[in-house]
Tab-separated table of C-alpha atoms in Angstrom:
chain	number	residue	atom	x	y	z
U	1092	MET	CA	0.000	0.000	0.000
U	1093	ASN	CA	1.455	3.325	-1.082
U	1094	LYS	CA	1.590	6.056	1.445
U	1095	SER	CA	-0.085	9.229	0.319
U	1096	LYS	CA	2.370	12.003	-0.370
U	1097	GLN	CA	2.218	14.985	1.894
U	1098	PRO	CA	1.554	18.203	-0.030
U	1099	GLN	CA	4.764	20.174	-0.352
U	1100	GLU	CA	4.865	23.696	1.007
U	1101	PRO	CA	5.461	26.142	-1.852
U	1102	GLU	CA	8.992	27.457	-1.957
U	1103	ARG	CA	9.173	30.961	-0.554
U	1104	PRO	CA	10.776	33.526	-2.872
U	1105	ARG	CA	14.088	35.152	-2.014
U	1106	LEU	CA	14.624	38.866	-2.664
U	1107	LYS	CA	17.053	41.511	-1.446
U	1108	PHE	CA	14.715	44.485	-1.793
U	1109	VAL	CA	10.934	44.592	-1.401
U	1110	THR	CA	8.368	47.393	-1.528
U	1111	SER	CA	4.842	46.682	-0.359
U	1112	GLY	CA	2.304	49.386	0.435
U	1113	ARG	CA	3.681	51.722	3.065
U	1114	PHE	CA	6.653	49.445	3.833
U	1115	ILE	CA	10.097	49.099	2.254
U	1116	TYR	CA	12.360	46.168	3.085
U	1117	GLU	CA	16.121	46.064	2.437
U	1118	GLN	CA	18.341	43.104	3.216
U	1119	ILE	CA	21.201	43.351	5.725
U	1120	TYR	CA	23.867	40.926	6.921
U	1121	THR	CA	24.604	41.356	10.616
U	1122	LYS	CA	27.977	41.166	12.333
U	1123	GLU	CA	26.799	37.847	13.788
U	1124	GLY	CA	26.513	36.441	10.271
U	1125	LYS	CA	22.706	36.476	10.069
U	1126	HIS	CA	20.563	37.563	7.132
U	1127	GLY	CA	17.508	39.727	7.646
U	1128	PHE	CA	15.717	42.908	6.587
U	1129	VAL	CA	15.357	46.474	7.722
U	1130	LYS	CA	11.622	47.229	7.540
U	1131	TYR	CA	10.956	50.934	6.970
U	1132	ASP	CA	7.526	52.512	7.403
U	1133	THR	CA	7.206	55.375	4.892
U	1134	VAL	CA	4.287	56.875	6.847
U	1135	SER	CA	5.524	56.821	10.444
U	1136	LYS	CA	9.219	57.065	9.374
U	1137	ASP	CA	10.066	54.294	11.835
U	1138	TYR	CA	12.202	51.262	11.099
U	1139	THR	CA	12.582	47.831	12.667
U	1140	LEU	CA	14.602	44.679	11.980
U	1141	SER	CA	12.778	41.656	10.583
U	1142	PRO	CA	13.995	38.149	9.617
U	1143	THR	CA	11.645	38.099	6.598
U	1144	ALA	CA	9.721	40.506	4.360
U	1145	GLU	CA	6.122	40.307	3.176
U	1146	ILE	CA	4.215	41.152	-0.017
U	1147	GLU	CA	0.432	40.738	0.026
U	1148	GLY	CA	0.633	37.990	2.605
U	1149	VAL	CA	3.515	36.170	0.896
U	1150	GLU	CA	6.588	35.730	3.080
U	1151	ILE	CA	9.877	36.701	1.397
U	1152	LEU	CA	13.221	35.305	2.523
U	1153	PRO	CA	16.551	37.130	2.176
U	1154	ILE	CA	18.982	36.026	-0.539
U	1155	GLU	CA	21.833	33.807	0.611
U	1156	GLY	CA	25.031	32.694	-1.061
U	1157	GLU	CA	28.683	31.894	-0.522
U	1158	GLU	CA	29.571	35.218	-2.135
U	1159	ILE	CA	28.427	36.991	1.044
U	1160	LYS	CA	30.738	34.981	3.308
U	1161	LYS	CA	33.630	35.304	0.854
U	1162	GLY	CA	33.260	39.083	0.705
U	1163	ALA	CA	32.422	39.270	-2.993
U	1164	ILE	CA	29.113	40.901	-2.003
U	1165	THR	CA	28.870	43.435	0.820
U	1166	LEU	CA	25.628	44.342	2.566
U	1167	PRO	CA	25.101	46.805	5.433
U	1168	ASP	CA	25.258	45.239	8.881
U	1169	GLY	CA	22.448	47.477	10.115
U	1170	ILE	CA	20.973	50.949	9.725
U	1171	GLU	CA	22.009	54.292	11.231
U	1172	PRO	CA	20.438	57.756	10.863
U	1173	TYR	CA	22.562	60.763	9.875
U	1174	GLU	CA	22.310	64.415	10.881
U	1175	SER	CA	21.678	65.840	7.387
U	1176	ILE	CA	22.438	65.087	3.742
U	1177	GLU	CA	25.115	67.802	3.842
U	1178	ALA	CA	26.744	66.088	6.822
U	1179	LEU	CA	26.514	62.721	5.031
U	1180	ASP	CA	28.189	64.167	1.923
U	1181	GLU	CA	30.924	65.689	4.066
U	1182	GLN	CA	31.566	62.333	5.759
U	1183	ILE	CA	31.781	60.577	2.374
U	1184	ILE	CA	34.150	63.235	1.017
U	1185	ASN	CA	36.381	63.101	4.104
U	1186	HIS	CA	36.498	59.306	3.914
U	1187	ILE	CA	37.568	59.327	0.256
U	1188	ASN	CA	40.154	62.072	0.801
U	1189	LYS	CA	41.607	60.228	3.790
U	1190	TRP	CA	42.281	57.007	1.908
U	1191	LEU	CA	42.656	58.063	-1.753
U	1192	ASP	CA	44.574	60.764	-3.632
U	1193	VAL	CA	42.169	62.375	-6.113
U	1194	ASP	CA	41.326	66.028	-6.676
U	1195	PRO	CA	38.475	67.707	-4.744
U	1196	LEU	CA	36.287	68.145	-7.837
U	1197	TYR	CA	36.403	64.428	-8.614
U	1198	ILE	CA	35.762	63.571	-4.958
U	1199	ARG	CA	32.596	65.658	-5.177
U	1200	LEU	CA	31.530	63.715	-8.294
U	1201	ALA	CA	32.280	60.437	-6.516
U	1202	ALA	CA	30.171	61.482	-3.514
U	1203	TRP	CA	27.220	62.267	-5.797
U	1204	ASN	CA	27.725	59.005	-7.633
U	1205	ILE	CA	27.806	57.029	-4.388
U	1206	ARG	CA	24.513	58.540	-3.241
U	1207	LEU	CA	23.029	57.975	-6.689
U	1208	SER	CA	24.033	54.300	-6.552
U	1209	TRP	CA	21.845	53.851	-3.445
U	1210	LEU	CA	18.828	55.083	-5.418
U	1211	TYR	CA	19.848	53.974	-8.909
U	1212	ASP	CA	16.775	51.806	-9.488
U	1213	ARG	CA	14.632	54.969	-9.376
U	1214	PHE	CA	16.517	56.490	-12.337
U	1215	GLN	CA	16.528	55.755	-16.061
U	1216	THR	CA	20.228	56.253	-16.912
U	1217	LEU	CA	23.587	56.133	-15.148
U	1218	ASN	CA	27.205	57.004	-15.777
U	1219	TYR	CA	30.185	54.881	-14.734
U	1220	LEU	CA	33.098	55.872	-12.543
U	1221	ARG	CA	36.413	54.743	-14.006
U	1222	ALA	CA	40.033	54.870	-12.841
U	1223	LEU	CA	42.517	54.895	-15.735
U	1224	GLY	CA	46.220	54.333	-15.199
U	1225	ASP	CA	49.206	52.022	-15.189
U	1226	THR	CA	50.241	49.602	-12.468
U	1227	GLY	CA	51.027	51.276	-9.166
U	1228	THR	CA	48.941	54.402	-9.713
U	1229	GLY	CA	46.227	53.536	-7.201
U	1230	LYS	CA	43.486	51.965	-9.335
U	1231	SER	CA	42.789	49.155	-6.883
U	1232	ARG	CA	42.720	51.642	-4.002
U	1233	TYR	CA	40.239	53.720	-6.028
U	1234	LEU	CA	37.934	50.707	-6.395
U	1235	ASN	CA	38.128	49.853	-2.711
U	1236	VAL	CA	37.637	53.362	-1.352
U	1237	ILE	CA	34.866	54.470	-3.710
U	1238	GLY	CA	33.347	51.118	-4.639
U	1239	ARG	CA	32.890	49.684	-1.148
U	1240	ILE	CA	30.526	52.454	-0.041
U	1241	CYS	CA	28.373	52.216	-3.155
U	1242	TYR	CA	25.101	50.288	-3.025
U	1243	CYS	CA	25.653	46.530	-2.544
U	1244	PRO	CA	29.170	46.374	-4.069
U	1245	MET	CA	29.795	43.266	-6.182
U	1246	MET	CA	33.572	42.761	-6.401
U	1247	VAL	CA	34.664	40.945	-9.559
U	1248	SER	CA	37.826	40.763	-11.641
U	1249	GLY	CA	38.248	41.523	-15.322
U	1250	ALA	CA	39.675	38.010	-15.629
U	1251	THR	CA	36.325	36.556	-14.591
U	1252	THR	CA	34.389	35.036	-17.475
U	1253	PRO	CA	31.245	36.985	-18.462
U	1254	ALA	CA	28.777	34.235	-17.442
U	1255	PRO	CA	29.107	34.688	-13.644
U	1256	ILE	CA	29.109	38.476	-14.047
U	1257	PHE	CA	25.750	38.298	-15.840
U	1258	ARG	CA	24.362	36.116	-13.087
U	1259	ILE	CA	25.702	38.034	-10.113
U	1260	ILE	CA	24.178	41.272	-11.465
U	1261	ASN	CA	20.873	39.499	-12.060
U	1262	LYS	CA	20.911	38.049	-8.548
U	1263	TRP	CA	22.032	40.975	-6.389
U	1264	LYS	CA	21.312	44.077	-8.516
U	1265	GLY	CA	24.058	46.038	-6.783
U	1266	THR	CA	27.079	48.071	-7.923
U	1267	LEU	CA	29.488	46.184	-10.162
U	1268	ILE	CA	33.133	46.764	-9.157
U	1269	ILE	CA	35.494	45.572	-11.910
U	1270	ASP	CA	39.272	45.549	-11.456
U	1271	GLU	CA	41.473	45.178	-14.553
U	1272	ALA	CA	38.499	45.567	-16.884
U	1273	ASP	CA	40.795	45.713	-19.934
U	1274	GLN	CA	40.013	43.115	-22.557
U	1275	LYS	CA	41.959	42.056	-25.638
U	1276	GLU	CA	38.910	42.917	-27.688
U	1277	SER	CA	36.788	45.742	-26.325
U	1278	ASP	CA	34.526	46.164	-29.347
U	1279	GLU	CA	30.777	45.551	-29.638
U	1280	THR	CA	31.199	41.758	-29.773
U	1281	ASN	CA	32.861	41.600	-26.392
U	1282	ASP	CA	30.561	40.389	-23.593
U	1283	LEU	CA	31.965	42.799	-21.037
U	1284	ALA	CA	31.431	45.674	-23.463
U	1285	LYS	CA	27.815	44.525	-23.832
U	1286	ILE	CA	27.379	44.661	-20.072
U	1287	LEU	CA	28.810	48.177	-19.999
U	1288	ASN	CA	26.980	49.409	-23.108
U	1289	CYS	CA	23.559	48.034	-22.172
U	1290	GLY	CA	23.892	48.459	-18.424
U	1291	TYR	CA	23.786	52.253	-18.281
U	1292	GLU	CA	20.086	52.495	-19.234
U	1293	LYS	CA	17.071	50.792	-17.692
U	1294	GLY	CA	15.160	48.370	-19.916
U	1295	THR	CA	18.030	47.216	-22.166
U	1296	PRO	CA	18.695	43.568	-21.205
U	1297	VAL	CA	21.415	41.496	-22.833
U	1298	MET	CA	20.169	38.464	-24.771
U	1299	ARG	CA	22.295	35.293	-24.808
U	1300	CYS	CA	21.891	31.707	-25.942
U	1301	ASP	CA	22.044	28.904	-23.420
U	1302	LYS	CA	25.288	27.010	-24.087
U	1303	ASN	CA	23.624	23.666	-23.370
U	1304	ASP	CA	20.582	24.483	-25.484
U	1305	PRO	CA	21.283	27.072	-28.218
U	1306	ALA	CA	17.566	27.256	-29.032
U	1307	LYS	CA	16.888	28.594	-25.524
U	1308	LEU	CA	17.321	32.332	-25.042
U	1309	GLU	CA	18.345	33.948	-21.764
U	1310	PHE	CA	17.764	37.597	-20.928
U	1311	PHE	CA	19.948	39.328	-18.346
U	1312	ASP	CA	19.158	42.686	-16.800
U	1313	VAL	CA	22.586	44.360	-16.520
U	1314	TYR	CA	21.347	47.809	-15.501
U	1315	CYS	CA	23.285	48.801	-12.389
U	1316	PRO	CA	25.960	51.252	-11.206
U	1317	LYS	CA	29.521	50.344	-12.149
U	1318	VAL	CA	32.934	51.375	-10.836
U	1319	ILE	CA	35.766	50.113	-13.031
U	1320	ALA	CA	39.535	50.293	-13.405
U	1321	THR	CA	41.462	49.938	-16.666
U	1322	ARG	CA	45.032	50.405	-17.902
U	1323	ARG	CA	43.932	51.867	-21.221
U	1324	ARG	CA	40.885	53.415	-22.808
U	1325	PHE	CA	38.201	51.299	-24.424
U	1326	ASP	CA	38.331	50.862	-28.204
U	1327	ASP	CA	34.554	50.987	-28.251
U	1328	LYS	CA	33.659	54.689	-28.252
U	1329	ALA	CA	30.193	54.032	-26.796
U	1330	THR	CA	31.735	52.361	-23.750
U	1331	GLU	CA	34.313	55.118	-23.367
U	1332	ALA	CA	31.668	57.866	-23.552
U	1333	ARG	CA	29.801	56.475	-20.549
U	1334	CYS	CA	32.809	56.645	-18.229
U	1335	MET	CA	33.529	59.591	-15.945
U	1336	THR	CA	37.252	58.990	-15.885
U	1337	LYS	CA	39.938	59.856	-13.367
U	1338	ILE	CA	43.464	59.490	-14.761
U	1339	MET	CA	45.467	58.035	-11.897
U	1340	THR	CA	49.076	58.926	-11.065
U	1341	GLN	CA	51.366	57.857	-8.262
U	1342	THR	CA	50.545	59.778	-5.122
U	1343	THR	CA	53.023	62.061	-3.391
U	1344	ARG	CA	50.891	62.410	-0.267
U	1345	LYS	CA	52.495	61.082	2.907
U	1346	ASP	CA	49.317	61.042	4.992
U	1347	ILE	CA	47.568	58.233	3.087
U	1348	PRO	CA	48.028	54.809	4.748
U	1349	ASP	CA	49.832	52.232	2.592
U	1350	ILE	CA	47.297	49.550	3.450
U	1351	LEU	CA	43.600	49.519	4.268
U	1352	THR	CA	43.488	49.076	8.022
U	1353	GLN	CA	40.679	47.937	10.306
U	1354	GLU	CA	39.814	51.616	10.737
U	1355	PHE	CA	38.984	51.805	7.023
U	1356	PHE	CA	36.513	48.928	7.185
U	1357	ILE	CA	34.866	50.325	10.322
U	1358	GLU	CA	34.339	53.609	8.458
U	1359	VAL	CA	32.919	51.706	5.464
U	1360	GLN	CA	30.426	49.865	7.675
U	1361	GLU	CA	29.275	53.113	9.299
U	1362	LEU	CA	28.795	54.801	5.921
U	1363	GLN	CA	26.896	51.790	4.579
U	1364	ARG	CA	24.498	51.939	7.537
U	1365	LYS	CA	23.895	55.654	6.985
U	1366	LEU	CA	23.531	55.253	3.226
U	1367	LEU	CA	20.969	52.504	3.797
U	1368	TYR	CA	19.017	55.001	5.899
U	1369	TYR	CA	19.393	57.490	3.029
U	1370	ARG	CA	18.027	54.928	0.547
U	1371	LEU	CA	15.000	53.966	2.611
U	1372	THR	CA	14.031	57.500	3.613
U	1373	ASN	CA	14.432	58.937	0.096
U	1374	TYR	CA	13.311	56.055	-2.110
U	1375	ARG	CA	9.711	57.267	-2.415
U	1376	LEU	CA	10.604	60.980	-2.180
U	1377	ILE	CA	13.214	61.299	-4.945
U	1378	ASN	CA	12.076	62.764	-8.260
U	1379	PRO	CA	14.105	60.999	-10.975
U	1380	GLU	CA	12.806	63.388	-13.643
U	1381	ALA	CA	13.743	66.597	-11.831
U	1382	GLY	CA	16.781	67.031	-14.079
U	1383	LEU	CA	14.634	67.369	-17.189
U	1384	ASP	CA	13.685	70.911	-16.166
U	1385	VAL	CA	17.308	72.087	-15.916
U	1386	ASP	CA	18.875	73.533	-19.081
U	1387	LEU	CA	22.150	71.740	-19.875
U	1388	SER	CA	22.202	72.640	-23.576
U	1389	GLU	CA	25.765	74.008	-23.376
U	1390	PHE	CA	27.088	70.493	-22.738
U	1391	GLU	CA	27.612	67.628	-25.175
U	1392	PRO	CA	24.627	65.276	-25.621
U	1393	ARG	CA	26.321	62.210	-24.138
U	1394	LEU	CA	27.594	64.212	-21.183
U	1395	ARG	CA	24.077	65.507	-20.548
U	1396	GLN	CA	22.495	62.083	-20.873
U	1397	VAL	CA	24.700	60.165	-18.476
U	1398	ASN	CA	24.895	62.928	-15.836
U	1399	ARG	CA	21.425	64.453	-15.779
U	1400	SER	CA	20.272	61.947	-13.151
U	1401	PHE	CA	22.455	63.666	-10.551
U	1402	ILE	CA	20.136	66.669	-10.547
U	1403	GLY	CA	17.423	64.506	-9.009
U	1404	LEU	CA	19.602	64.200	-5.900
U	1405	PHE	CA	19.654	67.930	-5.212
U	1406	SER	CA	16.930	69.474	-7.370
U	1407	THR	CA	15.854	71.791	-4.541
U	1408	SER	CA	19.361	73.230	-3.979
U	1409	GLU	CA	20.555	75.891	-6.416
U	1410	GLU	CA	23.960	75.801	-4.723
U	1411	GLU	CA	24.409	72.100	-5.444
U	1412	ILE	CA	23.228	72.522	-9.040
U	1413	ALA	CA	25.827	75.298	-9.458
U	1414	LYS	CA	28.540	72.932	-8.181
U	1415	PHE	CA	27.289	70.298	-10.597
U	1416	ARG	CA	27.483	72.727	-13.540
U	1417	LYS	CA	31.016	73.709	-12.530
U	1418	TYR	CA	32.040	70.076	-12.612
U	1419	LEU	CA	30.493	69.518	-16.058
U	1420	VAL	CA	32.222	72.617	-17.465
U	1421	GLU	CA	35.634	71.482	-16.264
U	1422	TYR	CA	35.072	67.884	-17.325
U	1423	GLN	CA	33.907	68.901	-20.806
U	1424	ASN	CA	36.969	71.137	-21.197
U	1425	GLN	CA	39.142	68.188	-20.232
U	1426	ILE	CA	37.474	66.017	-22.895
U	1427	ILE	CA	38.036	68.712	-25.550
U	1428	GLU	CA	41.718	69.016	-24.617
U	1429	GLU	CA	42.207	65.259	-24.825
U	1430	ARG	CA	40.566	65.140	-28.246
U	1431	ALA	CA	42.934	67.827	-29.495
U	1432	ASP	CA	45.853	65.514	-28.720
U	1433	THR	CA	44.453	62.590	-30.749
U	1434	PHE	CA	43.621	61.861	-34.361
């Protein structure tokens, strides 16, 4: 006599980020090595910790994976309020300046970009931050200092094959941090170039054939912030145009530590907690189309397209918009000068 099979409980979905009614859930990974969510109430402005999330009565579990334990993916270990957005920007700028030698104007751009990364899924287009330079000029330090305080940094190497990069973006939807992103072929046929070319604008997935079944198509959403380091410029002009590049040189500063100490990682964790608070409290408030009302006609089309999203971060501050214009003027002049030195 066959025993009747017990009905199986449906598998609960796993997500990192959930919005449901008045609540927003964002996954964290505590210092004790436990996964959970910060549950933020957009009405009362309160937040609590919860082991699971919920959408219309369906329980959602946090995502798990070895990449968390190995440090390839970094999540906040909690949440922490900040005094003001100006104070948060100042803390980000001081952190970058303490550990990395780049000019103040670029640090300001990096601070904007870091905040934008924590709200990127509310915007339509993004630019990429890129360090360009030879060995020993600080490219890896650039990726660590700037990349680790971006939203859900996903640390990969340019030597990694494209397949896991496609999948890790699809799974975690964080900020892709690519060291040594140079490829022998960086034209349109290169998979990494496809990730960079399609990943700056929402709604442009990359289509690939399943290697085991060529008749089966796979679609990968590669839209996410990216911080990259290369030794040379990309051959593909479309890829190159989407990078806000800092040309790295050997530092002469004596006050920058040679190695990233425990103090650095403590500062990173604190900033991640505060930036998570920034994400949750501003996710429903940000106006991603605020930049459309600001006249940027004096700048090149590509420069306007990939940077207009920043205006949504400070659309109510004329002072911040003025700083943003100053940056674009200087950056556009730099591009023109570099073109004059090439064919």
